[in-house]
Amino acid sequence: MADSLAPPAGGARCAGLLLAAGAGRRFGRPKALVELDGEPLVRRALRVLADGGCAPIRVVLGAQAEDARALLPDPSLAVFAEDWATGMGASLRAGLRALPEADAVLVHLVDLPKVDARVIARLAAQASPEVVARAAYDGVPGHPVLFGRTWWPGVAASASGDRGARDWLATRQDLRLVECADLGSGFDVDTPEDLPSTLEQ
């Protein structure tokens, strides 16, 4: 993987957390296993986190976990969310519990192929223990989302179902939106028909 584009400001350590546990019901199989340009989405998203400056990184798996783990360059990065089928909240809780010490964590989703390392680096540059920030695309809040370590217990406690941290974020007056439309798109892949459009620039 390439060297990171920019270190987080002030030497803060920004971990990366990739949520890749879903069964991909609308897609027909787990999106972590889907290939785009010959690269599985789980490897693509992991590479983007690393190239954007996140370390350490953990990848939360659930559906067909062993198949997805086999695609990782380092299987020890994987975290299995036993209750993954209950929704994204379970993956977020499992991932936060498994993270080593860091000042902040950048939470990324496996089905966002138009989020590249430049988006990750722009968010990671905001890292601090107290930060609450997320990418925005033309003013619309999206992913990734950056959580300072101070807030991890509260985020984990509130994460439930498929809403993940959405309810917790809705209460934050200090949420910082980081505009990234000049670098990428928050477009997510839900069905096989979505894949060709991700190749359009």
PDB file of C-alpha atoms in Angstrom:
ATOM      1  CA  MET A   1       0.000   0.000   0.000  1.00  0.00           C
ATOM      2  CA  ALA A   2       1.193   3.495  -0.755  1.00  0.00           C
ATOM      3  CA  ASP A   3       2.429   5.907   1.872  1.00  0.00           C
ATOM      4  CA  SER A   4      -0.370   7.905   3.485  1.00  0.00           C
ATOM      5  CA  LEU A   5      -1.218  11.203   1.801  1.00  0.00           C
ATOM      6  CA  ALA A   6      -1.058  13.308   4.936  1.00  0.00           C
ATOM      7  CA  PRO A   7      -0.598  12.563   8.629  1.00  0.00           C
ATOM      8  CA  PRO A   8      -3.307  13.674  11.023  1.00  0.00           C
ATOM      9  CA  ALA A   9      -2.815  17.172  12.412  1.00  0.00           C
ATOM     10  CA  GLY A  10      -0.694  17.483  15.531  1.00  0.00           C
ATOM     11  CA  GLY A  11       0.505  13.893  15.382  1.00  0.00           C
ATOM     12  CA  ALA A  12      -2.870  12.500  16.496  1.00  0.00           C
ATOM     13  CA  ARG A  13      -3.268   8.804  15.799  1.00  0.00           C
ATOM     14  CA  CYS A  14      -6.258   8.023  13.615  1.00  0.00           C
ATOM     15  CA  ALA A  15      -7.365   4.395  13.532  1.00  0.00           C
ATOM     16  CA  GLY A  16      -9.482   3.003  10.720  1.00  0.00           C
ATOM     17  CA  LEU A  17     -12.578   0.859  11.138  1.00  0.00           C
ATOM     18  CA  LEU A  18     -14.111  -0.796   8.083  1.00  0.00           C
ATOM     19  CA  LEU A  19     -17.650  -2.144   8.463  1.00  0.00           C
ATOM     20  CA  ALA A  20     -18.019  -5.067   6.046  1.00  0.00           C
ATOM     21  CA  ALA A  21     -20.286  -7.539   7.827  1.00  0.00           C
ATOM     22  CA  GLY A  22     -23.550  -7.244   5.906  1.00  0.00           C
ATOM     23  CA  ALA A  23     -25.176 -10.000   3.869  1.00  0.00           C
ATOM     24  CA  GLY A  24     -25.924  -7.662   0.945  1.00  0.00           C
ATOM     25  CA  ARG A  25     -29.524  -8.865   0.627  1.00  0.00           C
ATOM     26  CA  ARG A  26     -30.420  -6.426  -2.136  1.00  0.00           C
ATOM     27  CA  PHE A  27     -27.173  -7.179  -3.938  1.00  0.00           C
ATOM     28  CA  GLY A  28     -27.616 -10.936  -3.628  1.00  0.00           C
ATOM     29  CA  ARG A  29     -24.406 -11.650  -1.711  1.00  0.00           C
ATOM     30  CA  PRO A  30     -22.080  -9.903   0.766  1.00  0.00           C
ATOM     31  CA  LYS A  31     -20.755  -6.718  -0.813  1.00  0.00           C
ATOM     32  CA  ALA A  32     -17.369  -7.313   0.813  1.00  0.00           C
ATOM     33  CA  LEU A  33     -16.877 -10.129  -1.718  1.00  0.00           C
ATOM     34  CA  VAL A  34     -18.010  -8.187  -4.789  1.00  0.00           C
ATOM     35  CA  GLU A  35     -15.251  -7.234  -7.245  1.00  0.00           C
ATOM     36  CA  LEU A  36     -14.846  -3.888  -8.961  1.00  0.00           C
ATOM     37  CA  ASP A  37     -12.086  -3.587 -11.553  1.00  0.00           C
ATOM     38  CA  GLY A  38     -10.851  -6.996 -10.428  1.00  0.00           C
ATOM     39  CA  GLU A  39     -10.498  -5.976  -6.775  1.00  0.00           C
ATOM     40  CA  PRO A  40     -12.865  -7.119  -3.994  1.00  0.00           C
ATOM     41  CA  LEU A  41     -14.631  -4.189  -2.354  1.00  0.00           C
ATOM     42  CA  VAL A  42     -13.289  -5.214   1.058  1.00  0.00           C
ATOM     43  CA  ARG A  43      -9.682  -4.978  -0.166  1.00  0.00           C
ATOM     44  CA  ARG A  44     -10.407  -1.742  -2.004  1.00  0.00           C
ATOM     45  CA  ALA A  45     -11.843  -0.064   1.104  1.00  0.00           C
ATOM     46  CA  LEU A  46      -9.038  -1.374   3.312  1.00  0.00           C
ATOM     47  CA  ARG A  47      -6.435  -0.049   0.883  1.00  0.00           C
ATOM     48  CA  VAL A  48      -8.117   3.352   0.825  1.00  0.00           C
ATOM     49  CA  LEU A  49      -8.061   3.570   4.637  1.00  0.00           C
ATOM     50  CA  ALA A  50      -4.373   2.664   4.785  1.00  0.00           C
ATOM     51  CA  ASP A  51      -3.367   4.972   1.942  1.00  0.00           C
ATOM     52  CA  GLY A  52      -5.334   7.793   3.583  1.00  0.00           C
ATOM     53  CA  GLY A  53      -3.243   7.566   6.749  1.00  0.00           C
ATOM     54  CA  CYS A  54      -5.275   5.372   9.122  1.00  0.00           C
ATOM     55  CA  ALA A  55      -3.460   3.008  11.467  1.00  0.00           C
ATOM     56  CA  PRO A  56      -4.159   0.636  13.052  1.00  0.00           C
ATOM     57  CA  ILE A  57      -7.087  -0.691  10.990  1.00  0.00           C
ATOM     58  CA  ARG A  58      -9.703  -3.296  11.851  1.00  0.00           C
ATOM     59  CA  VAL A  59     -12.233  -4.866   9.467  1.00  0.00           C
ATOM     60  CA  VAL A  60     -15.547  -6.042  10.934  1.00  0.00           C
ATOM     61  CA  LEU A  61     -16.894  -9.178   9.231  1.00  0.00           C
ATOM     62  CA  GLY A  62     -20.091 -11.177   9.593  1.00  0.00           C
ATOM     63  CA  ALA A  63     -21.809 -12.784   6.600  1.00  0.00           C
ATOM     64  CA  GLN A  64     -19.475 -15.309   4.917  1.00  0.00           C
ATOM     65  CA  ALA A  65     -16.780 -14.086   7.248  1.00  0.00           C
ATOM     66  CA  GLU A  66     -14.209 -16.720   6.351  1.00  0.00           C
ATOM     67  CA  ASP A  67     -14.514 -15.949   2.642  1.00  0.00           C
ATOM     68  CA  ALA A  68     -14.030 -12.246   3.340  1.00  0.00           C
ATOM     69  CA  ARG A  69     -11.166 -12.850   5.763  1.00  0.00           C
ATOM     70  CA  ALA A  70      -9.336 -14.804   3.064  1.00  0.00           C
ATOM     71  CA  LEU A  71      -9.356 -11.691   0.873  1.00  0.00           C
ATOM     72  CA  LEU A  72      -7.540  -9.538   3.433  1.00  0.00           C
ATOM     73  CA  PRO A  73      -3.783  -9.033   3.041  1.00  0.00           C
ATOM     74  CA  ASP A  74      -3.515  -9.645   6.798  1.00  0.00           C
ATOM     75  CA  PRO A  75      -6.282 -11.865   8.242  1.00  0.00           C
ATOM     76  CA  SER A  76      -5.453 -10.653  11.767  1.00  0.00           C
ATOM     77  CA  LEU A  77      -7.115  -7.342  10.888  1.00  0.00           C
ATOM     78  CA  ALA A  78     -10.512  -9.057  10.937  1.00  0.00           C
ATOM     79  CA  VAL A  79     -12.999  -8.764  13.788  1.00  0.00           C
ATOM     80  CA  PHE A  80     -16.060 -11.032  13.773  1.00  0.00           C
ATOM     81  CA  ALA A  81     -19.340  -9.482  14.922  1.00  0.00           C
ATOM     82  CA  GLU A  82     -21.327 -12.434  16.241  1.00  0.00           C
ATOM     83  CA  ASP A  83     -24.601 -10.489  16.136  1.00  0.00           C
ATOM     84  CA  TRP A  84     -23.885  -8.911  12.739  1.00  0.00           C
ATOM     85  CA  ALA A  85     -27.319  -9.901  11.396  1.00  0.00           C
ATOM     86  CA  THR A  86     -29.020  -7.442  13.773  1.00  0.00           C
ATOM     87  CA  GLY A  87     -27.612  -4.522  11.774  1.00  0.00           C
ATOM     88  CA  MET A  88     -24.770  -2.043  11.436  1.00  0.00           C
ATOM     89  CA  GLY A  89     -24.916  -1.129  15.119  1.00  0.00           C
ATOM     90  CA  ALA A  90     -23.590  -4.567  16.052  1.00  0.00           C
ATOM     91  CA  SER A  91     -20.638  -4.150  13.681  1.00  0.00           C
ATOM     92  CA  LEU A  92     -19.845  -0.719  15.075  1.00  0.00           C
ATOM     93  CA  ARG A  93     -19.907  -1.977  18.664  1.00  0.00           C
ATOM     94  CA  ALA A  94     -17.688  -4.959  17.838  1.00  0.00           C
ATOM     95  CA  GLY A  95     -15.220  -2.796  15.955  1.00  0.00           C
ATOM     96  CA  LEU A  96     -14.895  -0.161  18.665  1.00  0.00           C
ATOM     97  CA  ARG A  97     -14.308  -2.854  21.290  1.00  0.00           C
ATOM     98  CA  ALA A  98     -11.520  -4.369  19.184  1.00  0.00           C
ATOM     99  CA  LEU A  99      -9.616  -1.171  18.391  1.00  0.00           C
ATOM    100  CA  PRO A 100      -6.219  -0.601  19.976  1.00  0.00           C
ATOM    101  CA  GLU A 101      -5.375   2.749  21.533  1.00  0.00           C
ATOM    102  CA  ALA A 102      -5.811   5.704  19.171  1.00  0.00           C
ATOM    103  CA  ASP A 103      -6.864   9.346  19.400  1.00  0.00           C
ATOM    104  CA  ALA A 104      -9.744   8.919  16.959  1.00  0.00           C
ATOM    105  CA  VAL A 105     -11.269   6.374  14.606  1.00  0.00           C
ATOM    106  CA  LEU A 106     -12.434   6.876  11.044  1.00  0.00           C
ATOM    107  CA  VAL A 107     -15.418   4.610  10.336  1.00  0.00           C
ATOM    108  CA  HIS A 108     -15.735   3.609   6.692  1.00  0.00           C
ATOM    109  CA  LEU A 109     -18.262   1.390   4.870  1.00  0.00           C
ATOM    110  CA  VAL A 110     -17.343  -1.341   2.400  1.00  0.00           C
ATOM    111  CA  ASP A 111     -19.859  -0.279  -0.265  1.00  0.00           C
ATOM    112  CA  LEU A 112     -18.544   3.227  -1.026  1.00  0.00           C
ATOM    113  CA  PRO A 113     -16.154   2.701  -3.966  1.00  0.00           C
ATOM    114  CA  LYS A 114     -16.019   6.402  -4.874  1.00  0.00           C
ATOM    115  CA  VAL A 115     -14.503   7.315  -1.515  1.00  0.00           C
ATOM    116  CA  ASP A 116     -10.775   7.327  -2.167  1.00  0.00           C
ATOM    117  CA  ALA A 117      -7.647   7.918  -0.089  1.00  0.00           C
ATOM    118  CA  ARG A 118      -7.885  11.699  -0.517  1.00  0.00           C
ATOM    119  CA  VAL A 119     -11.247  11.741   1.266  1.00  0.00           C
ATOM    120  CA  ILE A 120      -9.828   9.568   4.042  1.00  0.00           C
ATOM    121  CA  ALA A 121      -6.798  11.837   4.433  1.00  0.00           C
ATOM    122  CA  ARG A 122      -8.945  14.977   4.603  1.00  0.00           C
ATOM    123  CA  LEU A 123     -11.021  13.487   7.432  1.00  0.00           C
ATOM    124  CA  ALA A 124      -8.038  11.925   9.227  1.00  0.00           C
ATOM    125  CA  ALA A 125      -6.339  15.326   9.332  1.00  0.00           C
ATOM    126  CA  GLN A 126      -9.096  16.402  11.757  1.00  0.00           C
ATOM    127  CA  ALA A 127      -8.287  13.631  14.253  1.00  0.00           C
ATOM    128  CA  SER A 128      -8.240  14.417  17.967  1.00  0.00           C
ATOM    129  CA  PRO A 129      -9.717  12.766  21.087  1.00  0.00           C
ATOM    130  CA  GLU A 130     -12.679  15.192  21.096  1.00  0.00           C
ATOM    131  CA  VAL A 131     -13.502  15.399  17.377  1.00  0.00           C
ATOM    132  CA  VAL A 132     -16.887  14.542  15.857  1.00  0.00           C
ATOM    133  CA  ALA A 133     -16.749  14.954  12.080  1.00  0.00           C
ATOM    134  CA  ARG A 134     -18.081  13.390   8.916  1.00  0.00           C
ATOM    135  CA  ALA A 135     -17.668  13.738   5.198  1.00  0.00           C
ATOM    136  CA  ALA A 136     -20.255  15.760   3.287  1.00  0.00           C
ATOM    137  CA  TYR A 137     -20.901  15.763  -0.442  1.00  0.00           C
ATOM    138  CA  ASP A 138     -22.390  19.014  -1.736  1.00  0.00           C
ATOM    139  CA  GLY A 139     -23.503  19.713   1.813  1.00  0.00           C
ATOM    140  CA  VAL A 140     -25.192  16.340   2.350  1.00  0.00           C
ATOM    141  CA  PRO A 141     -23.743  14.409   5.340  1.00  0.00           C
ATOM    142  CA  GLY A 142     -22.268  11.028   4.416  1.00  0.00           C
ATOM    143  CA  HIS A 143     -19.363   8.700   5.177  1.00  0.00           C
ATOM    144  CA  PRO A 144     -16.718   8.240   6.444  1.00  0.00           C
ATOM    145  CA  VAL A 145     -17.370   9.437  10.000  1.00  0.00           C
ATOM    146  CA  LEU A 146     -14.647  10.424  12.469  1.00  0.00           C
ATOM    147  CA  PHE A 147     -15.093   9.824  16.209  1.00  0.00           C
ATOM    148  CA  GLY A 148     -12.640  11.065  18.830  1.00  0.00           C
ATOM    149  CA  ARG A 149     -11.782   8.452  21.466  1.00  0.00           C
ATOM    150  CA  THR A 150     -13.632  10.448  24.132  1.00  0.00           C
ATOM    151  CA  TRP A 151     -16.909   9.512  22.471  1.00  0.00           C
ATOM    152  CA  TRP A 152     -16.354   5.804  21.745  1.00  0.00           C
ATOM    153  CA  PRO A 153     -18.238   4.512  24.828  1.00  0.00           C
ATOM    154  CA  GLY A 154     -21.266   6.686  24.084  1.00  0.00           C
ATOM    155  CA  VAL A 155     -21.263   5.772  20.405  1.00  0.00           C
ATOM    156  CA  ALA A 156     -21.058   2.052  21.213  1.00  0.00           C
ATOM    157  CA  ALA A 157     -23.818   2.293  23.811  1.00  0.00           C
ATOM    158  CA  SER A 158     -26.198   4.029  21.411  1.00  0.00           C
ATOM    159  CA  ALA A 159     -25.468   1.911  18.313  1.00  0.00           C
ATOM    160  CA  SER A 160     -28.382  -0.339  17.463  1.00  0.00           C
ATOM    161  CA  GLY A 161     -30.035  -1.937  14.465  1.00  0.00           C
ATOM    162  CA  ASP A 162     -29.170  -0.583  11.040  1.00  0.00           C
ATOM    163  CA  ARG A 163     -28.958   2.998  12.289  1.00  0.00           C
ATOM    164  CA  GLY A 164     -25.409   2.595  13.584  1.00  0.00           C
ATOM    165  CA  ALA A 165     -24.359   5.915  15.115  1.00  0.00           C
ATOM    166  CA  ARG A 166     -27.033   7.955  13.296  1.00  0.00           C
ATOM    167  CA  ASP A 167     -29.082   8.734  16.419  1.00  0.00           C
ATOM    168  CA  TRP A 168     -25.987   9.660  18.434  1.00  0.00           C
ATOM    169  CA  LEU A 169     -24.760  11.973  15.680  1.00  0.00           C
ATOM    170  CA  ALA A 170     -28.161  13.666  15.486  1.00  0.00           C
ATOM    171  CA  THR A 171     -27.688  14.972  19.032  1.00  0.00           C
ATOM    172  CA  ARG A 172     -24.288  16.580  18.402  1.00  0.00           C
ATOM    173  CA  GLN A 173     -24.112  20.330  18.142  1.00  0.00           C
ATOM    174  CA  ASP A 174     -20.341  20.036  17.656  1.00  0.00           C
ATOM    175  CA  LEU A 175     -20.557  17.842  14.551  1.00  0.00           C
ATOM    176  CA  ARG A 176     -18.123  19.117  11.939  1.00  0.00           C
ATOM    177  CA  LEU A 177     -19.026  18.549   8.277  1.00  0.00           C
ATOM    178  CA  VAL A 178     -15.985  18.202   6.032  1.00  0.00           C
ATOM    179  CA  GLU A 179     -16.875  18.916   2.410  1.00  0.00           C
ATOM    180  CA  CYS A 180     -15.463  16.253   0.082  1.00  0.00           C
ATOM    181  CA  ALA A 181     -17.467  16.560  -3.142  1.00  0.00           C
ATOM    182  CA  ASP A 182     -14.350  17.861  -4.898  1.00  0.00           C
ATOM    183  CA  LEU A 183     -12.630  14.550  -4.134  1.00  0.00           C
ATOM    184  CA  GLY A 184     -15.262  11.846  -4.376  1.00  0.00           C
ATOM    185  CA  SER A 185     -18.846  10.787  -3.901  1.00  0.00           C
ATOM    186  CA  GLY A 186     -20.883   9.209  -1.134  1.00  0.00           C
ATOM    187  CA  PHE A 187     -22.614   6.980  -3.696  1.00  0.00           C
ATOM    188  CA  ASP A 188     -23.122   3.504  -2.284  1.00  0.00           C
ATOM    189  CA  VAL A 189     -23.497   0.193  -4.097  1.00  0.00           C
ATOM    190  CA  ASP A 190     -26.803  -1.504  -3.240  1.00  0.00           C
ATOM    191  CA  THR A 191     -27.494  -3.685  -6.297  1.00  0.00           C
ATOM    192  CA  PRO A 192     -25.404  -5.173  -9.131  1.00  0.00           C
ATOM    193  CA  GLU A 193     -26.821  -2.488 -11.423  1.00  0.00           C
ATOM    194  CA  ASP A 194     -25.083   0.160  -9.308  1.00  0.00           C
ATOM    195  CA  LEU A 195     -21.588  -1.118 -10.107  1.00  0.00           C
ATOM    196  CA  PRO A 196     -21.126   0.238 -13.668  1.00  0.00           C
ATOM    197  CA  SER A 197     -22.033   3.776 -12.572  1.00  0.00           C
ATOM    198  CA  THR A 198     -19.248   3.747 -10.001  1.00  0.00           C
ATOM    199  CA  LEU A 199     -16.742   3.673 -12.856  1.00  0.00           C
ATOM    200  CA  GLU A 200     -17.982   6.979 -14.269  1.00  0.00           C
ATOM    201  CA  GLN A 201     -15.907   9.961 -13.202  1.00  0.00           C
TER     202      GLN A 201
END
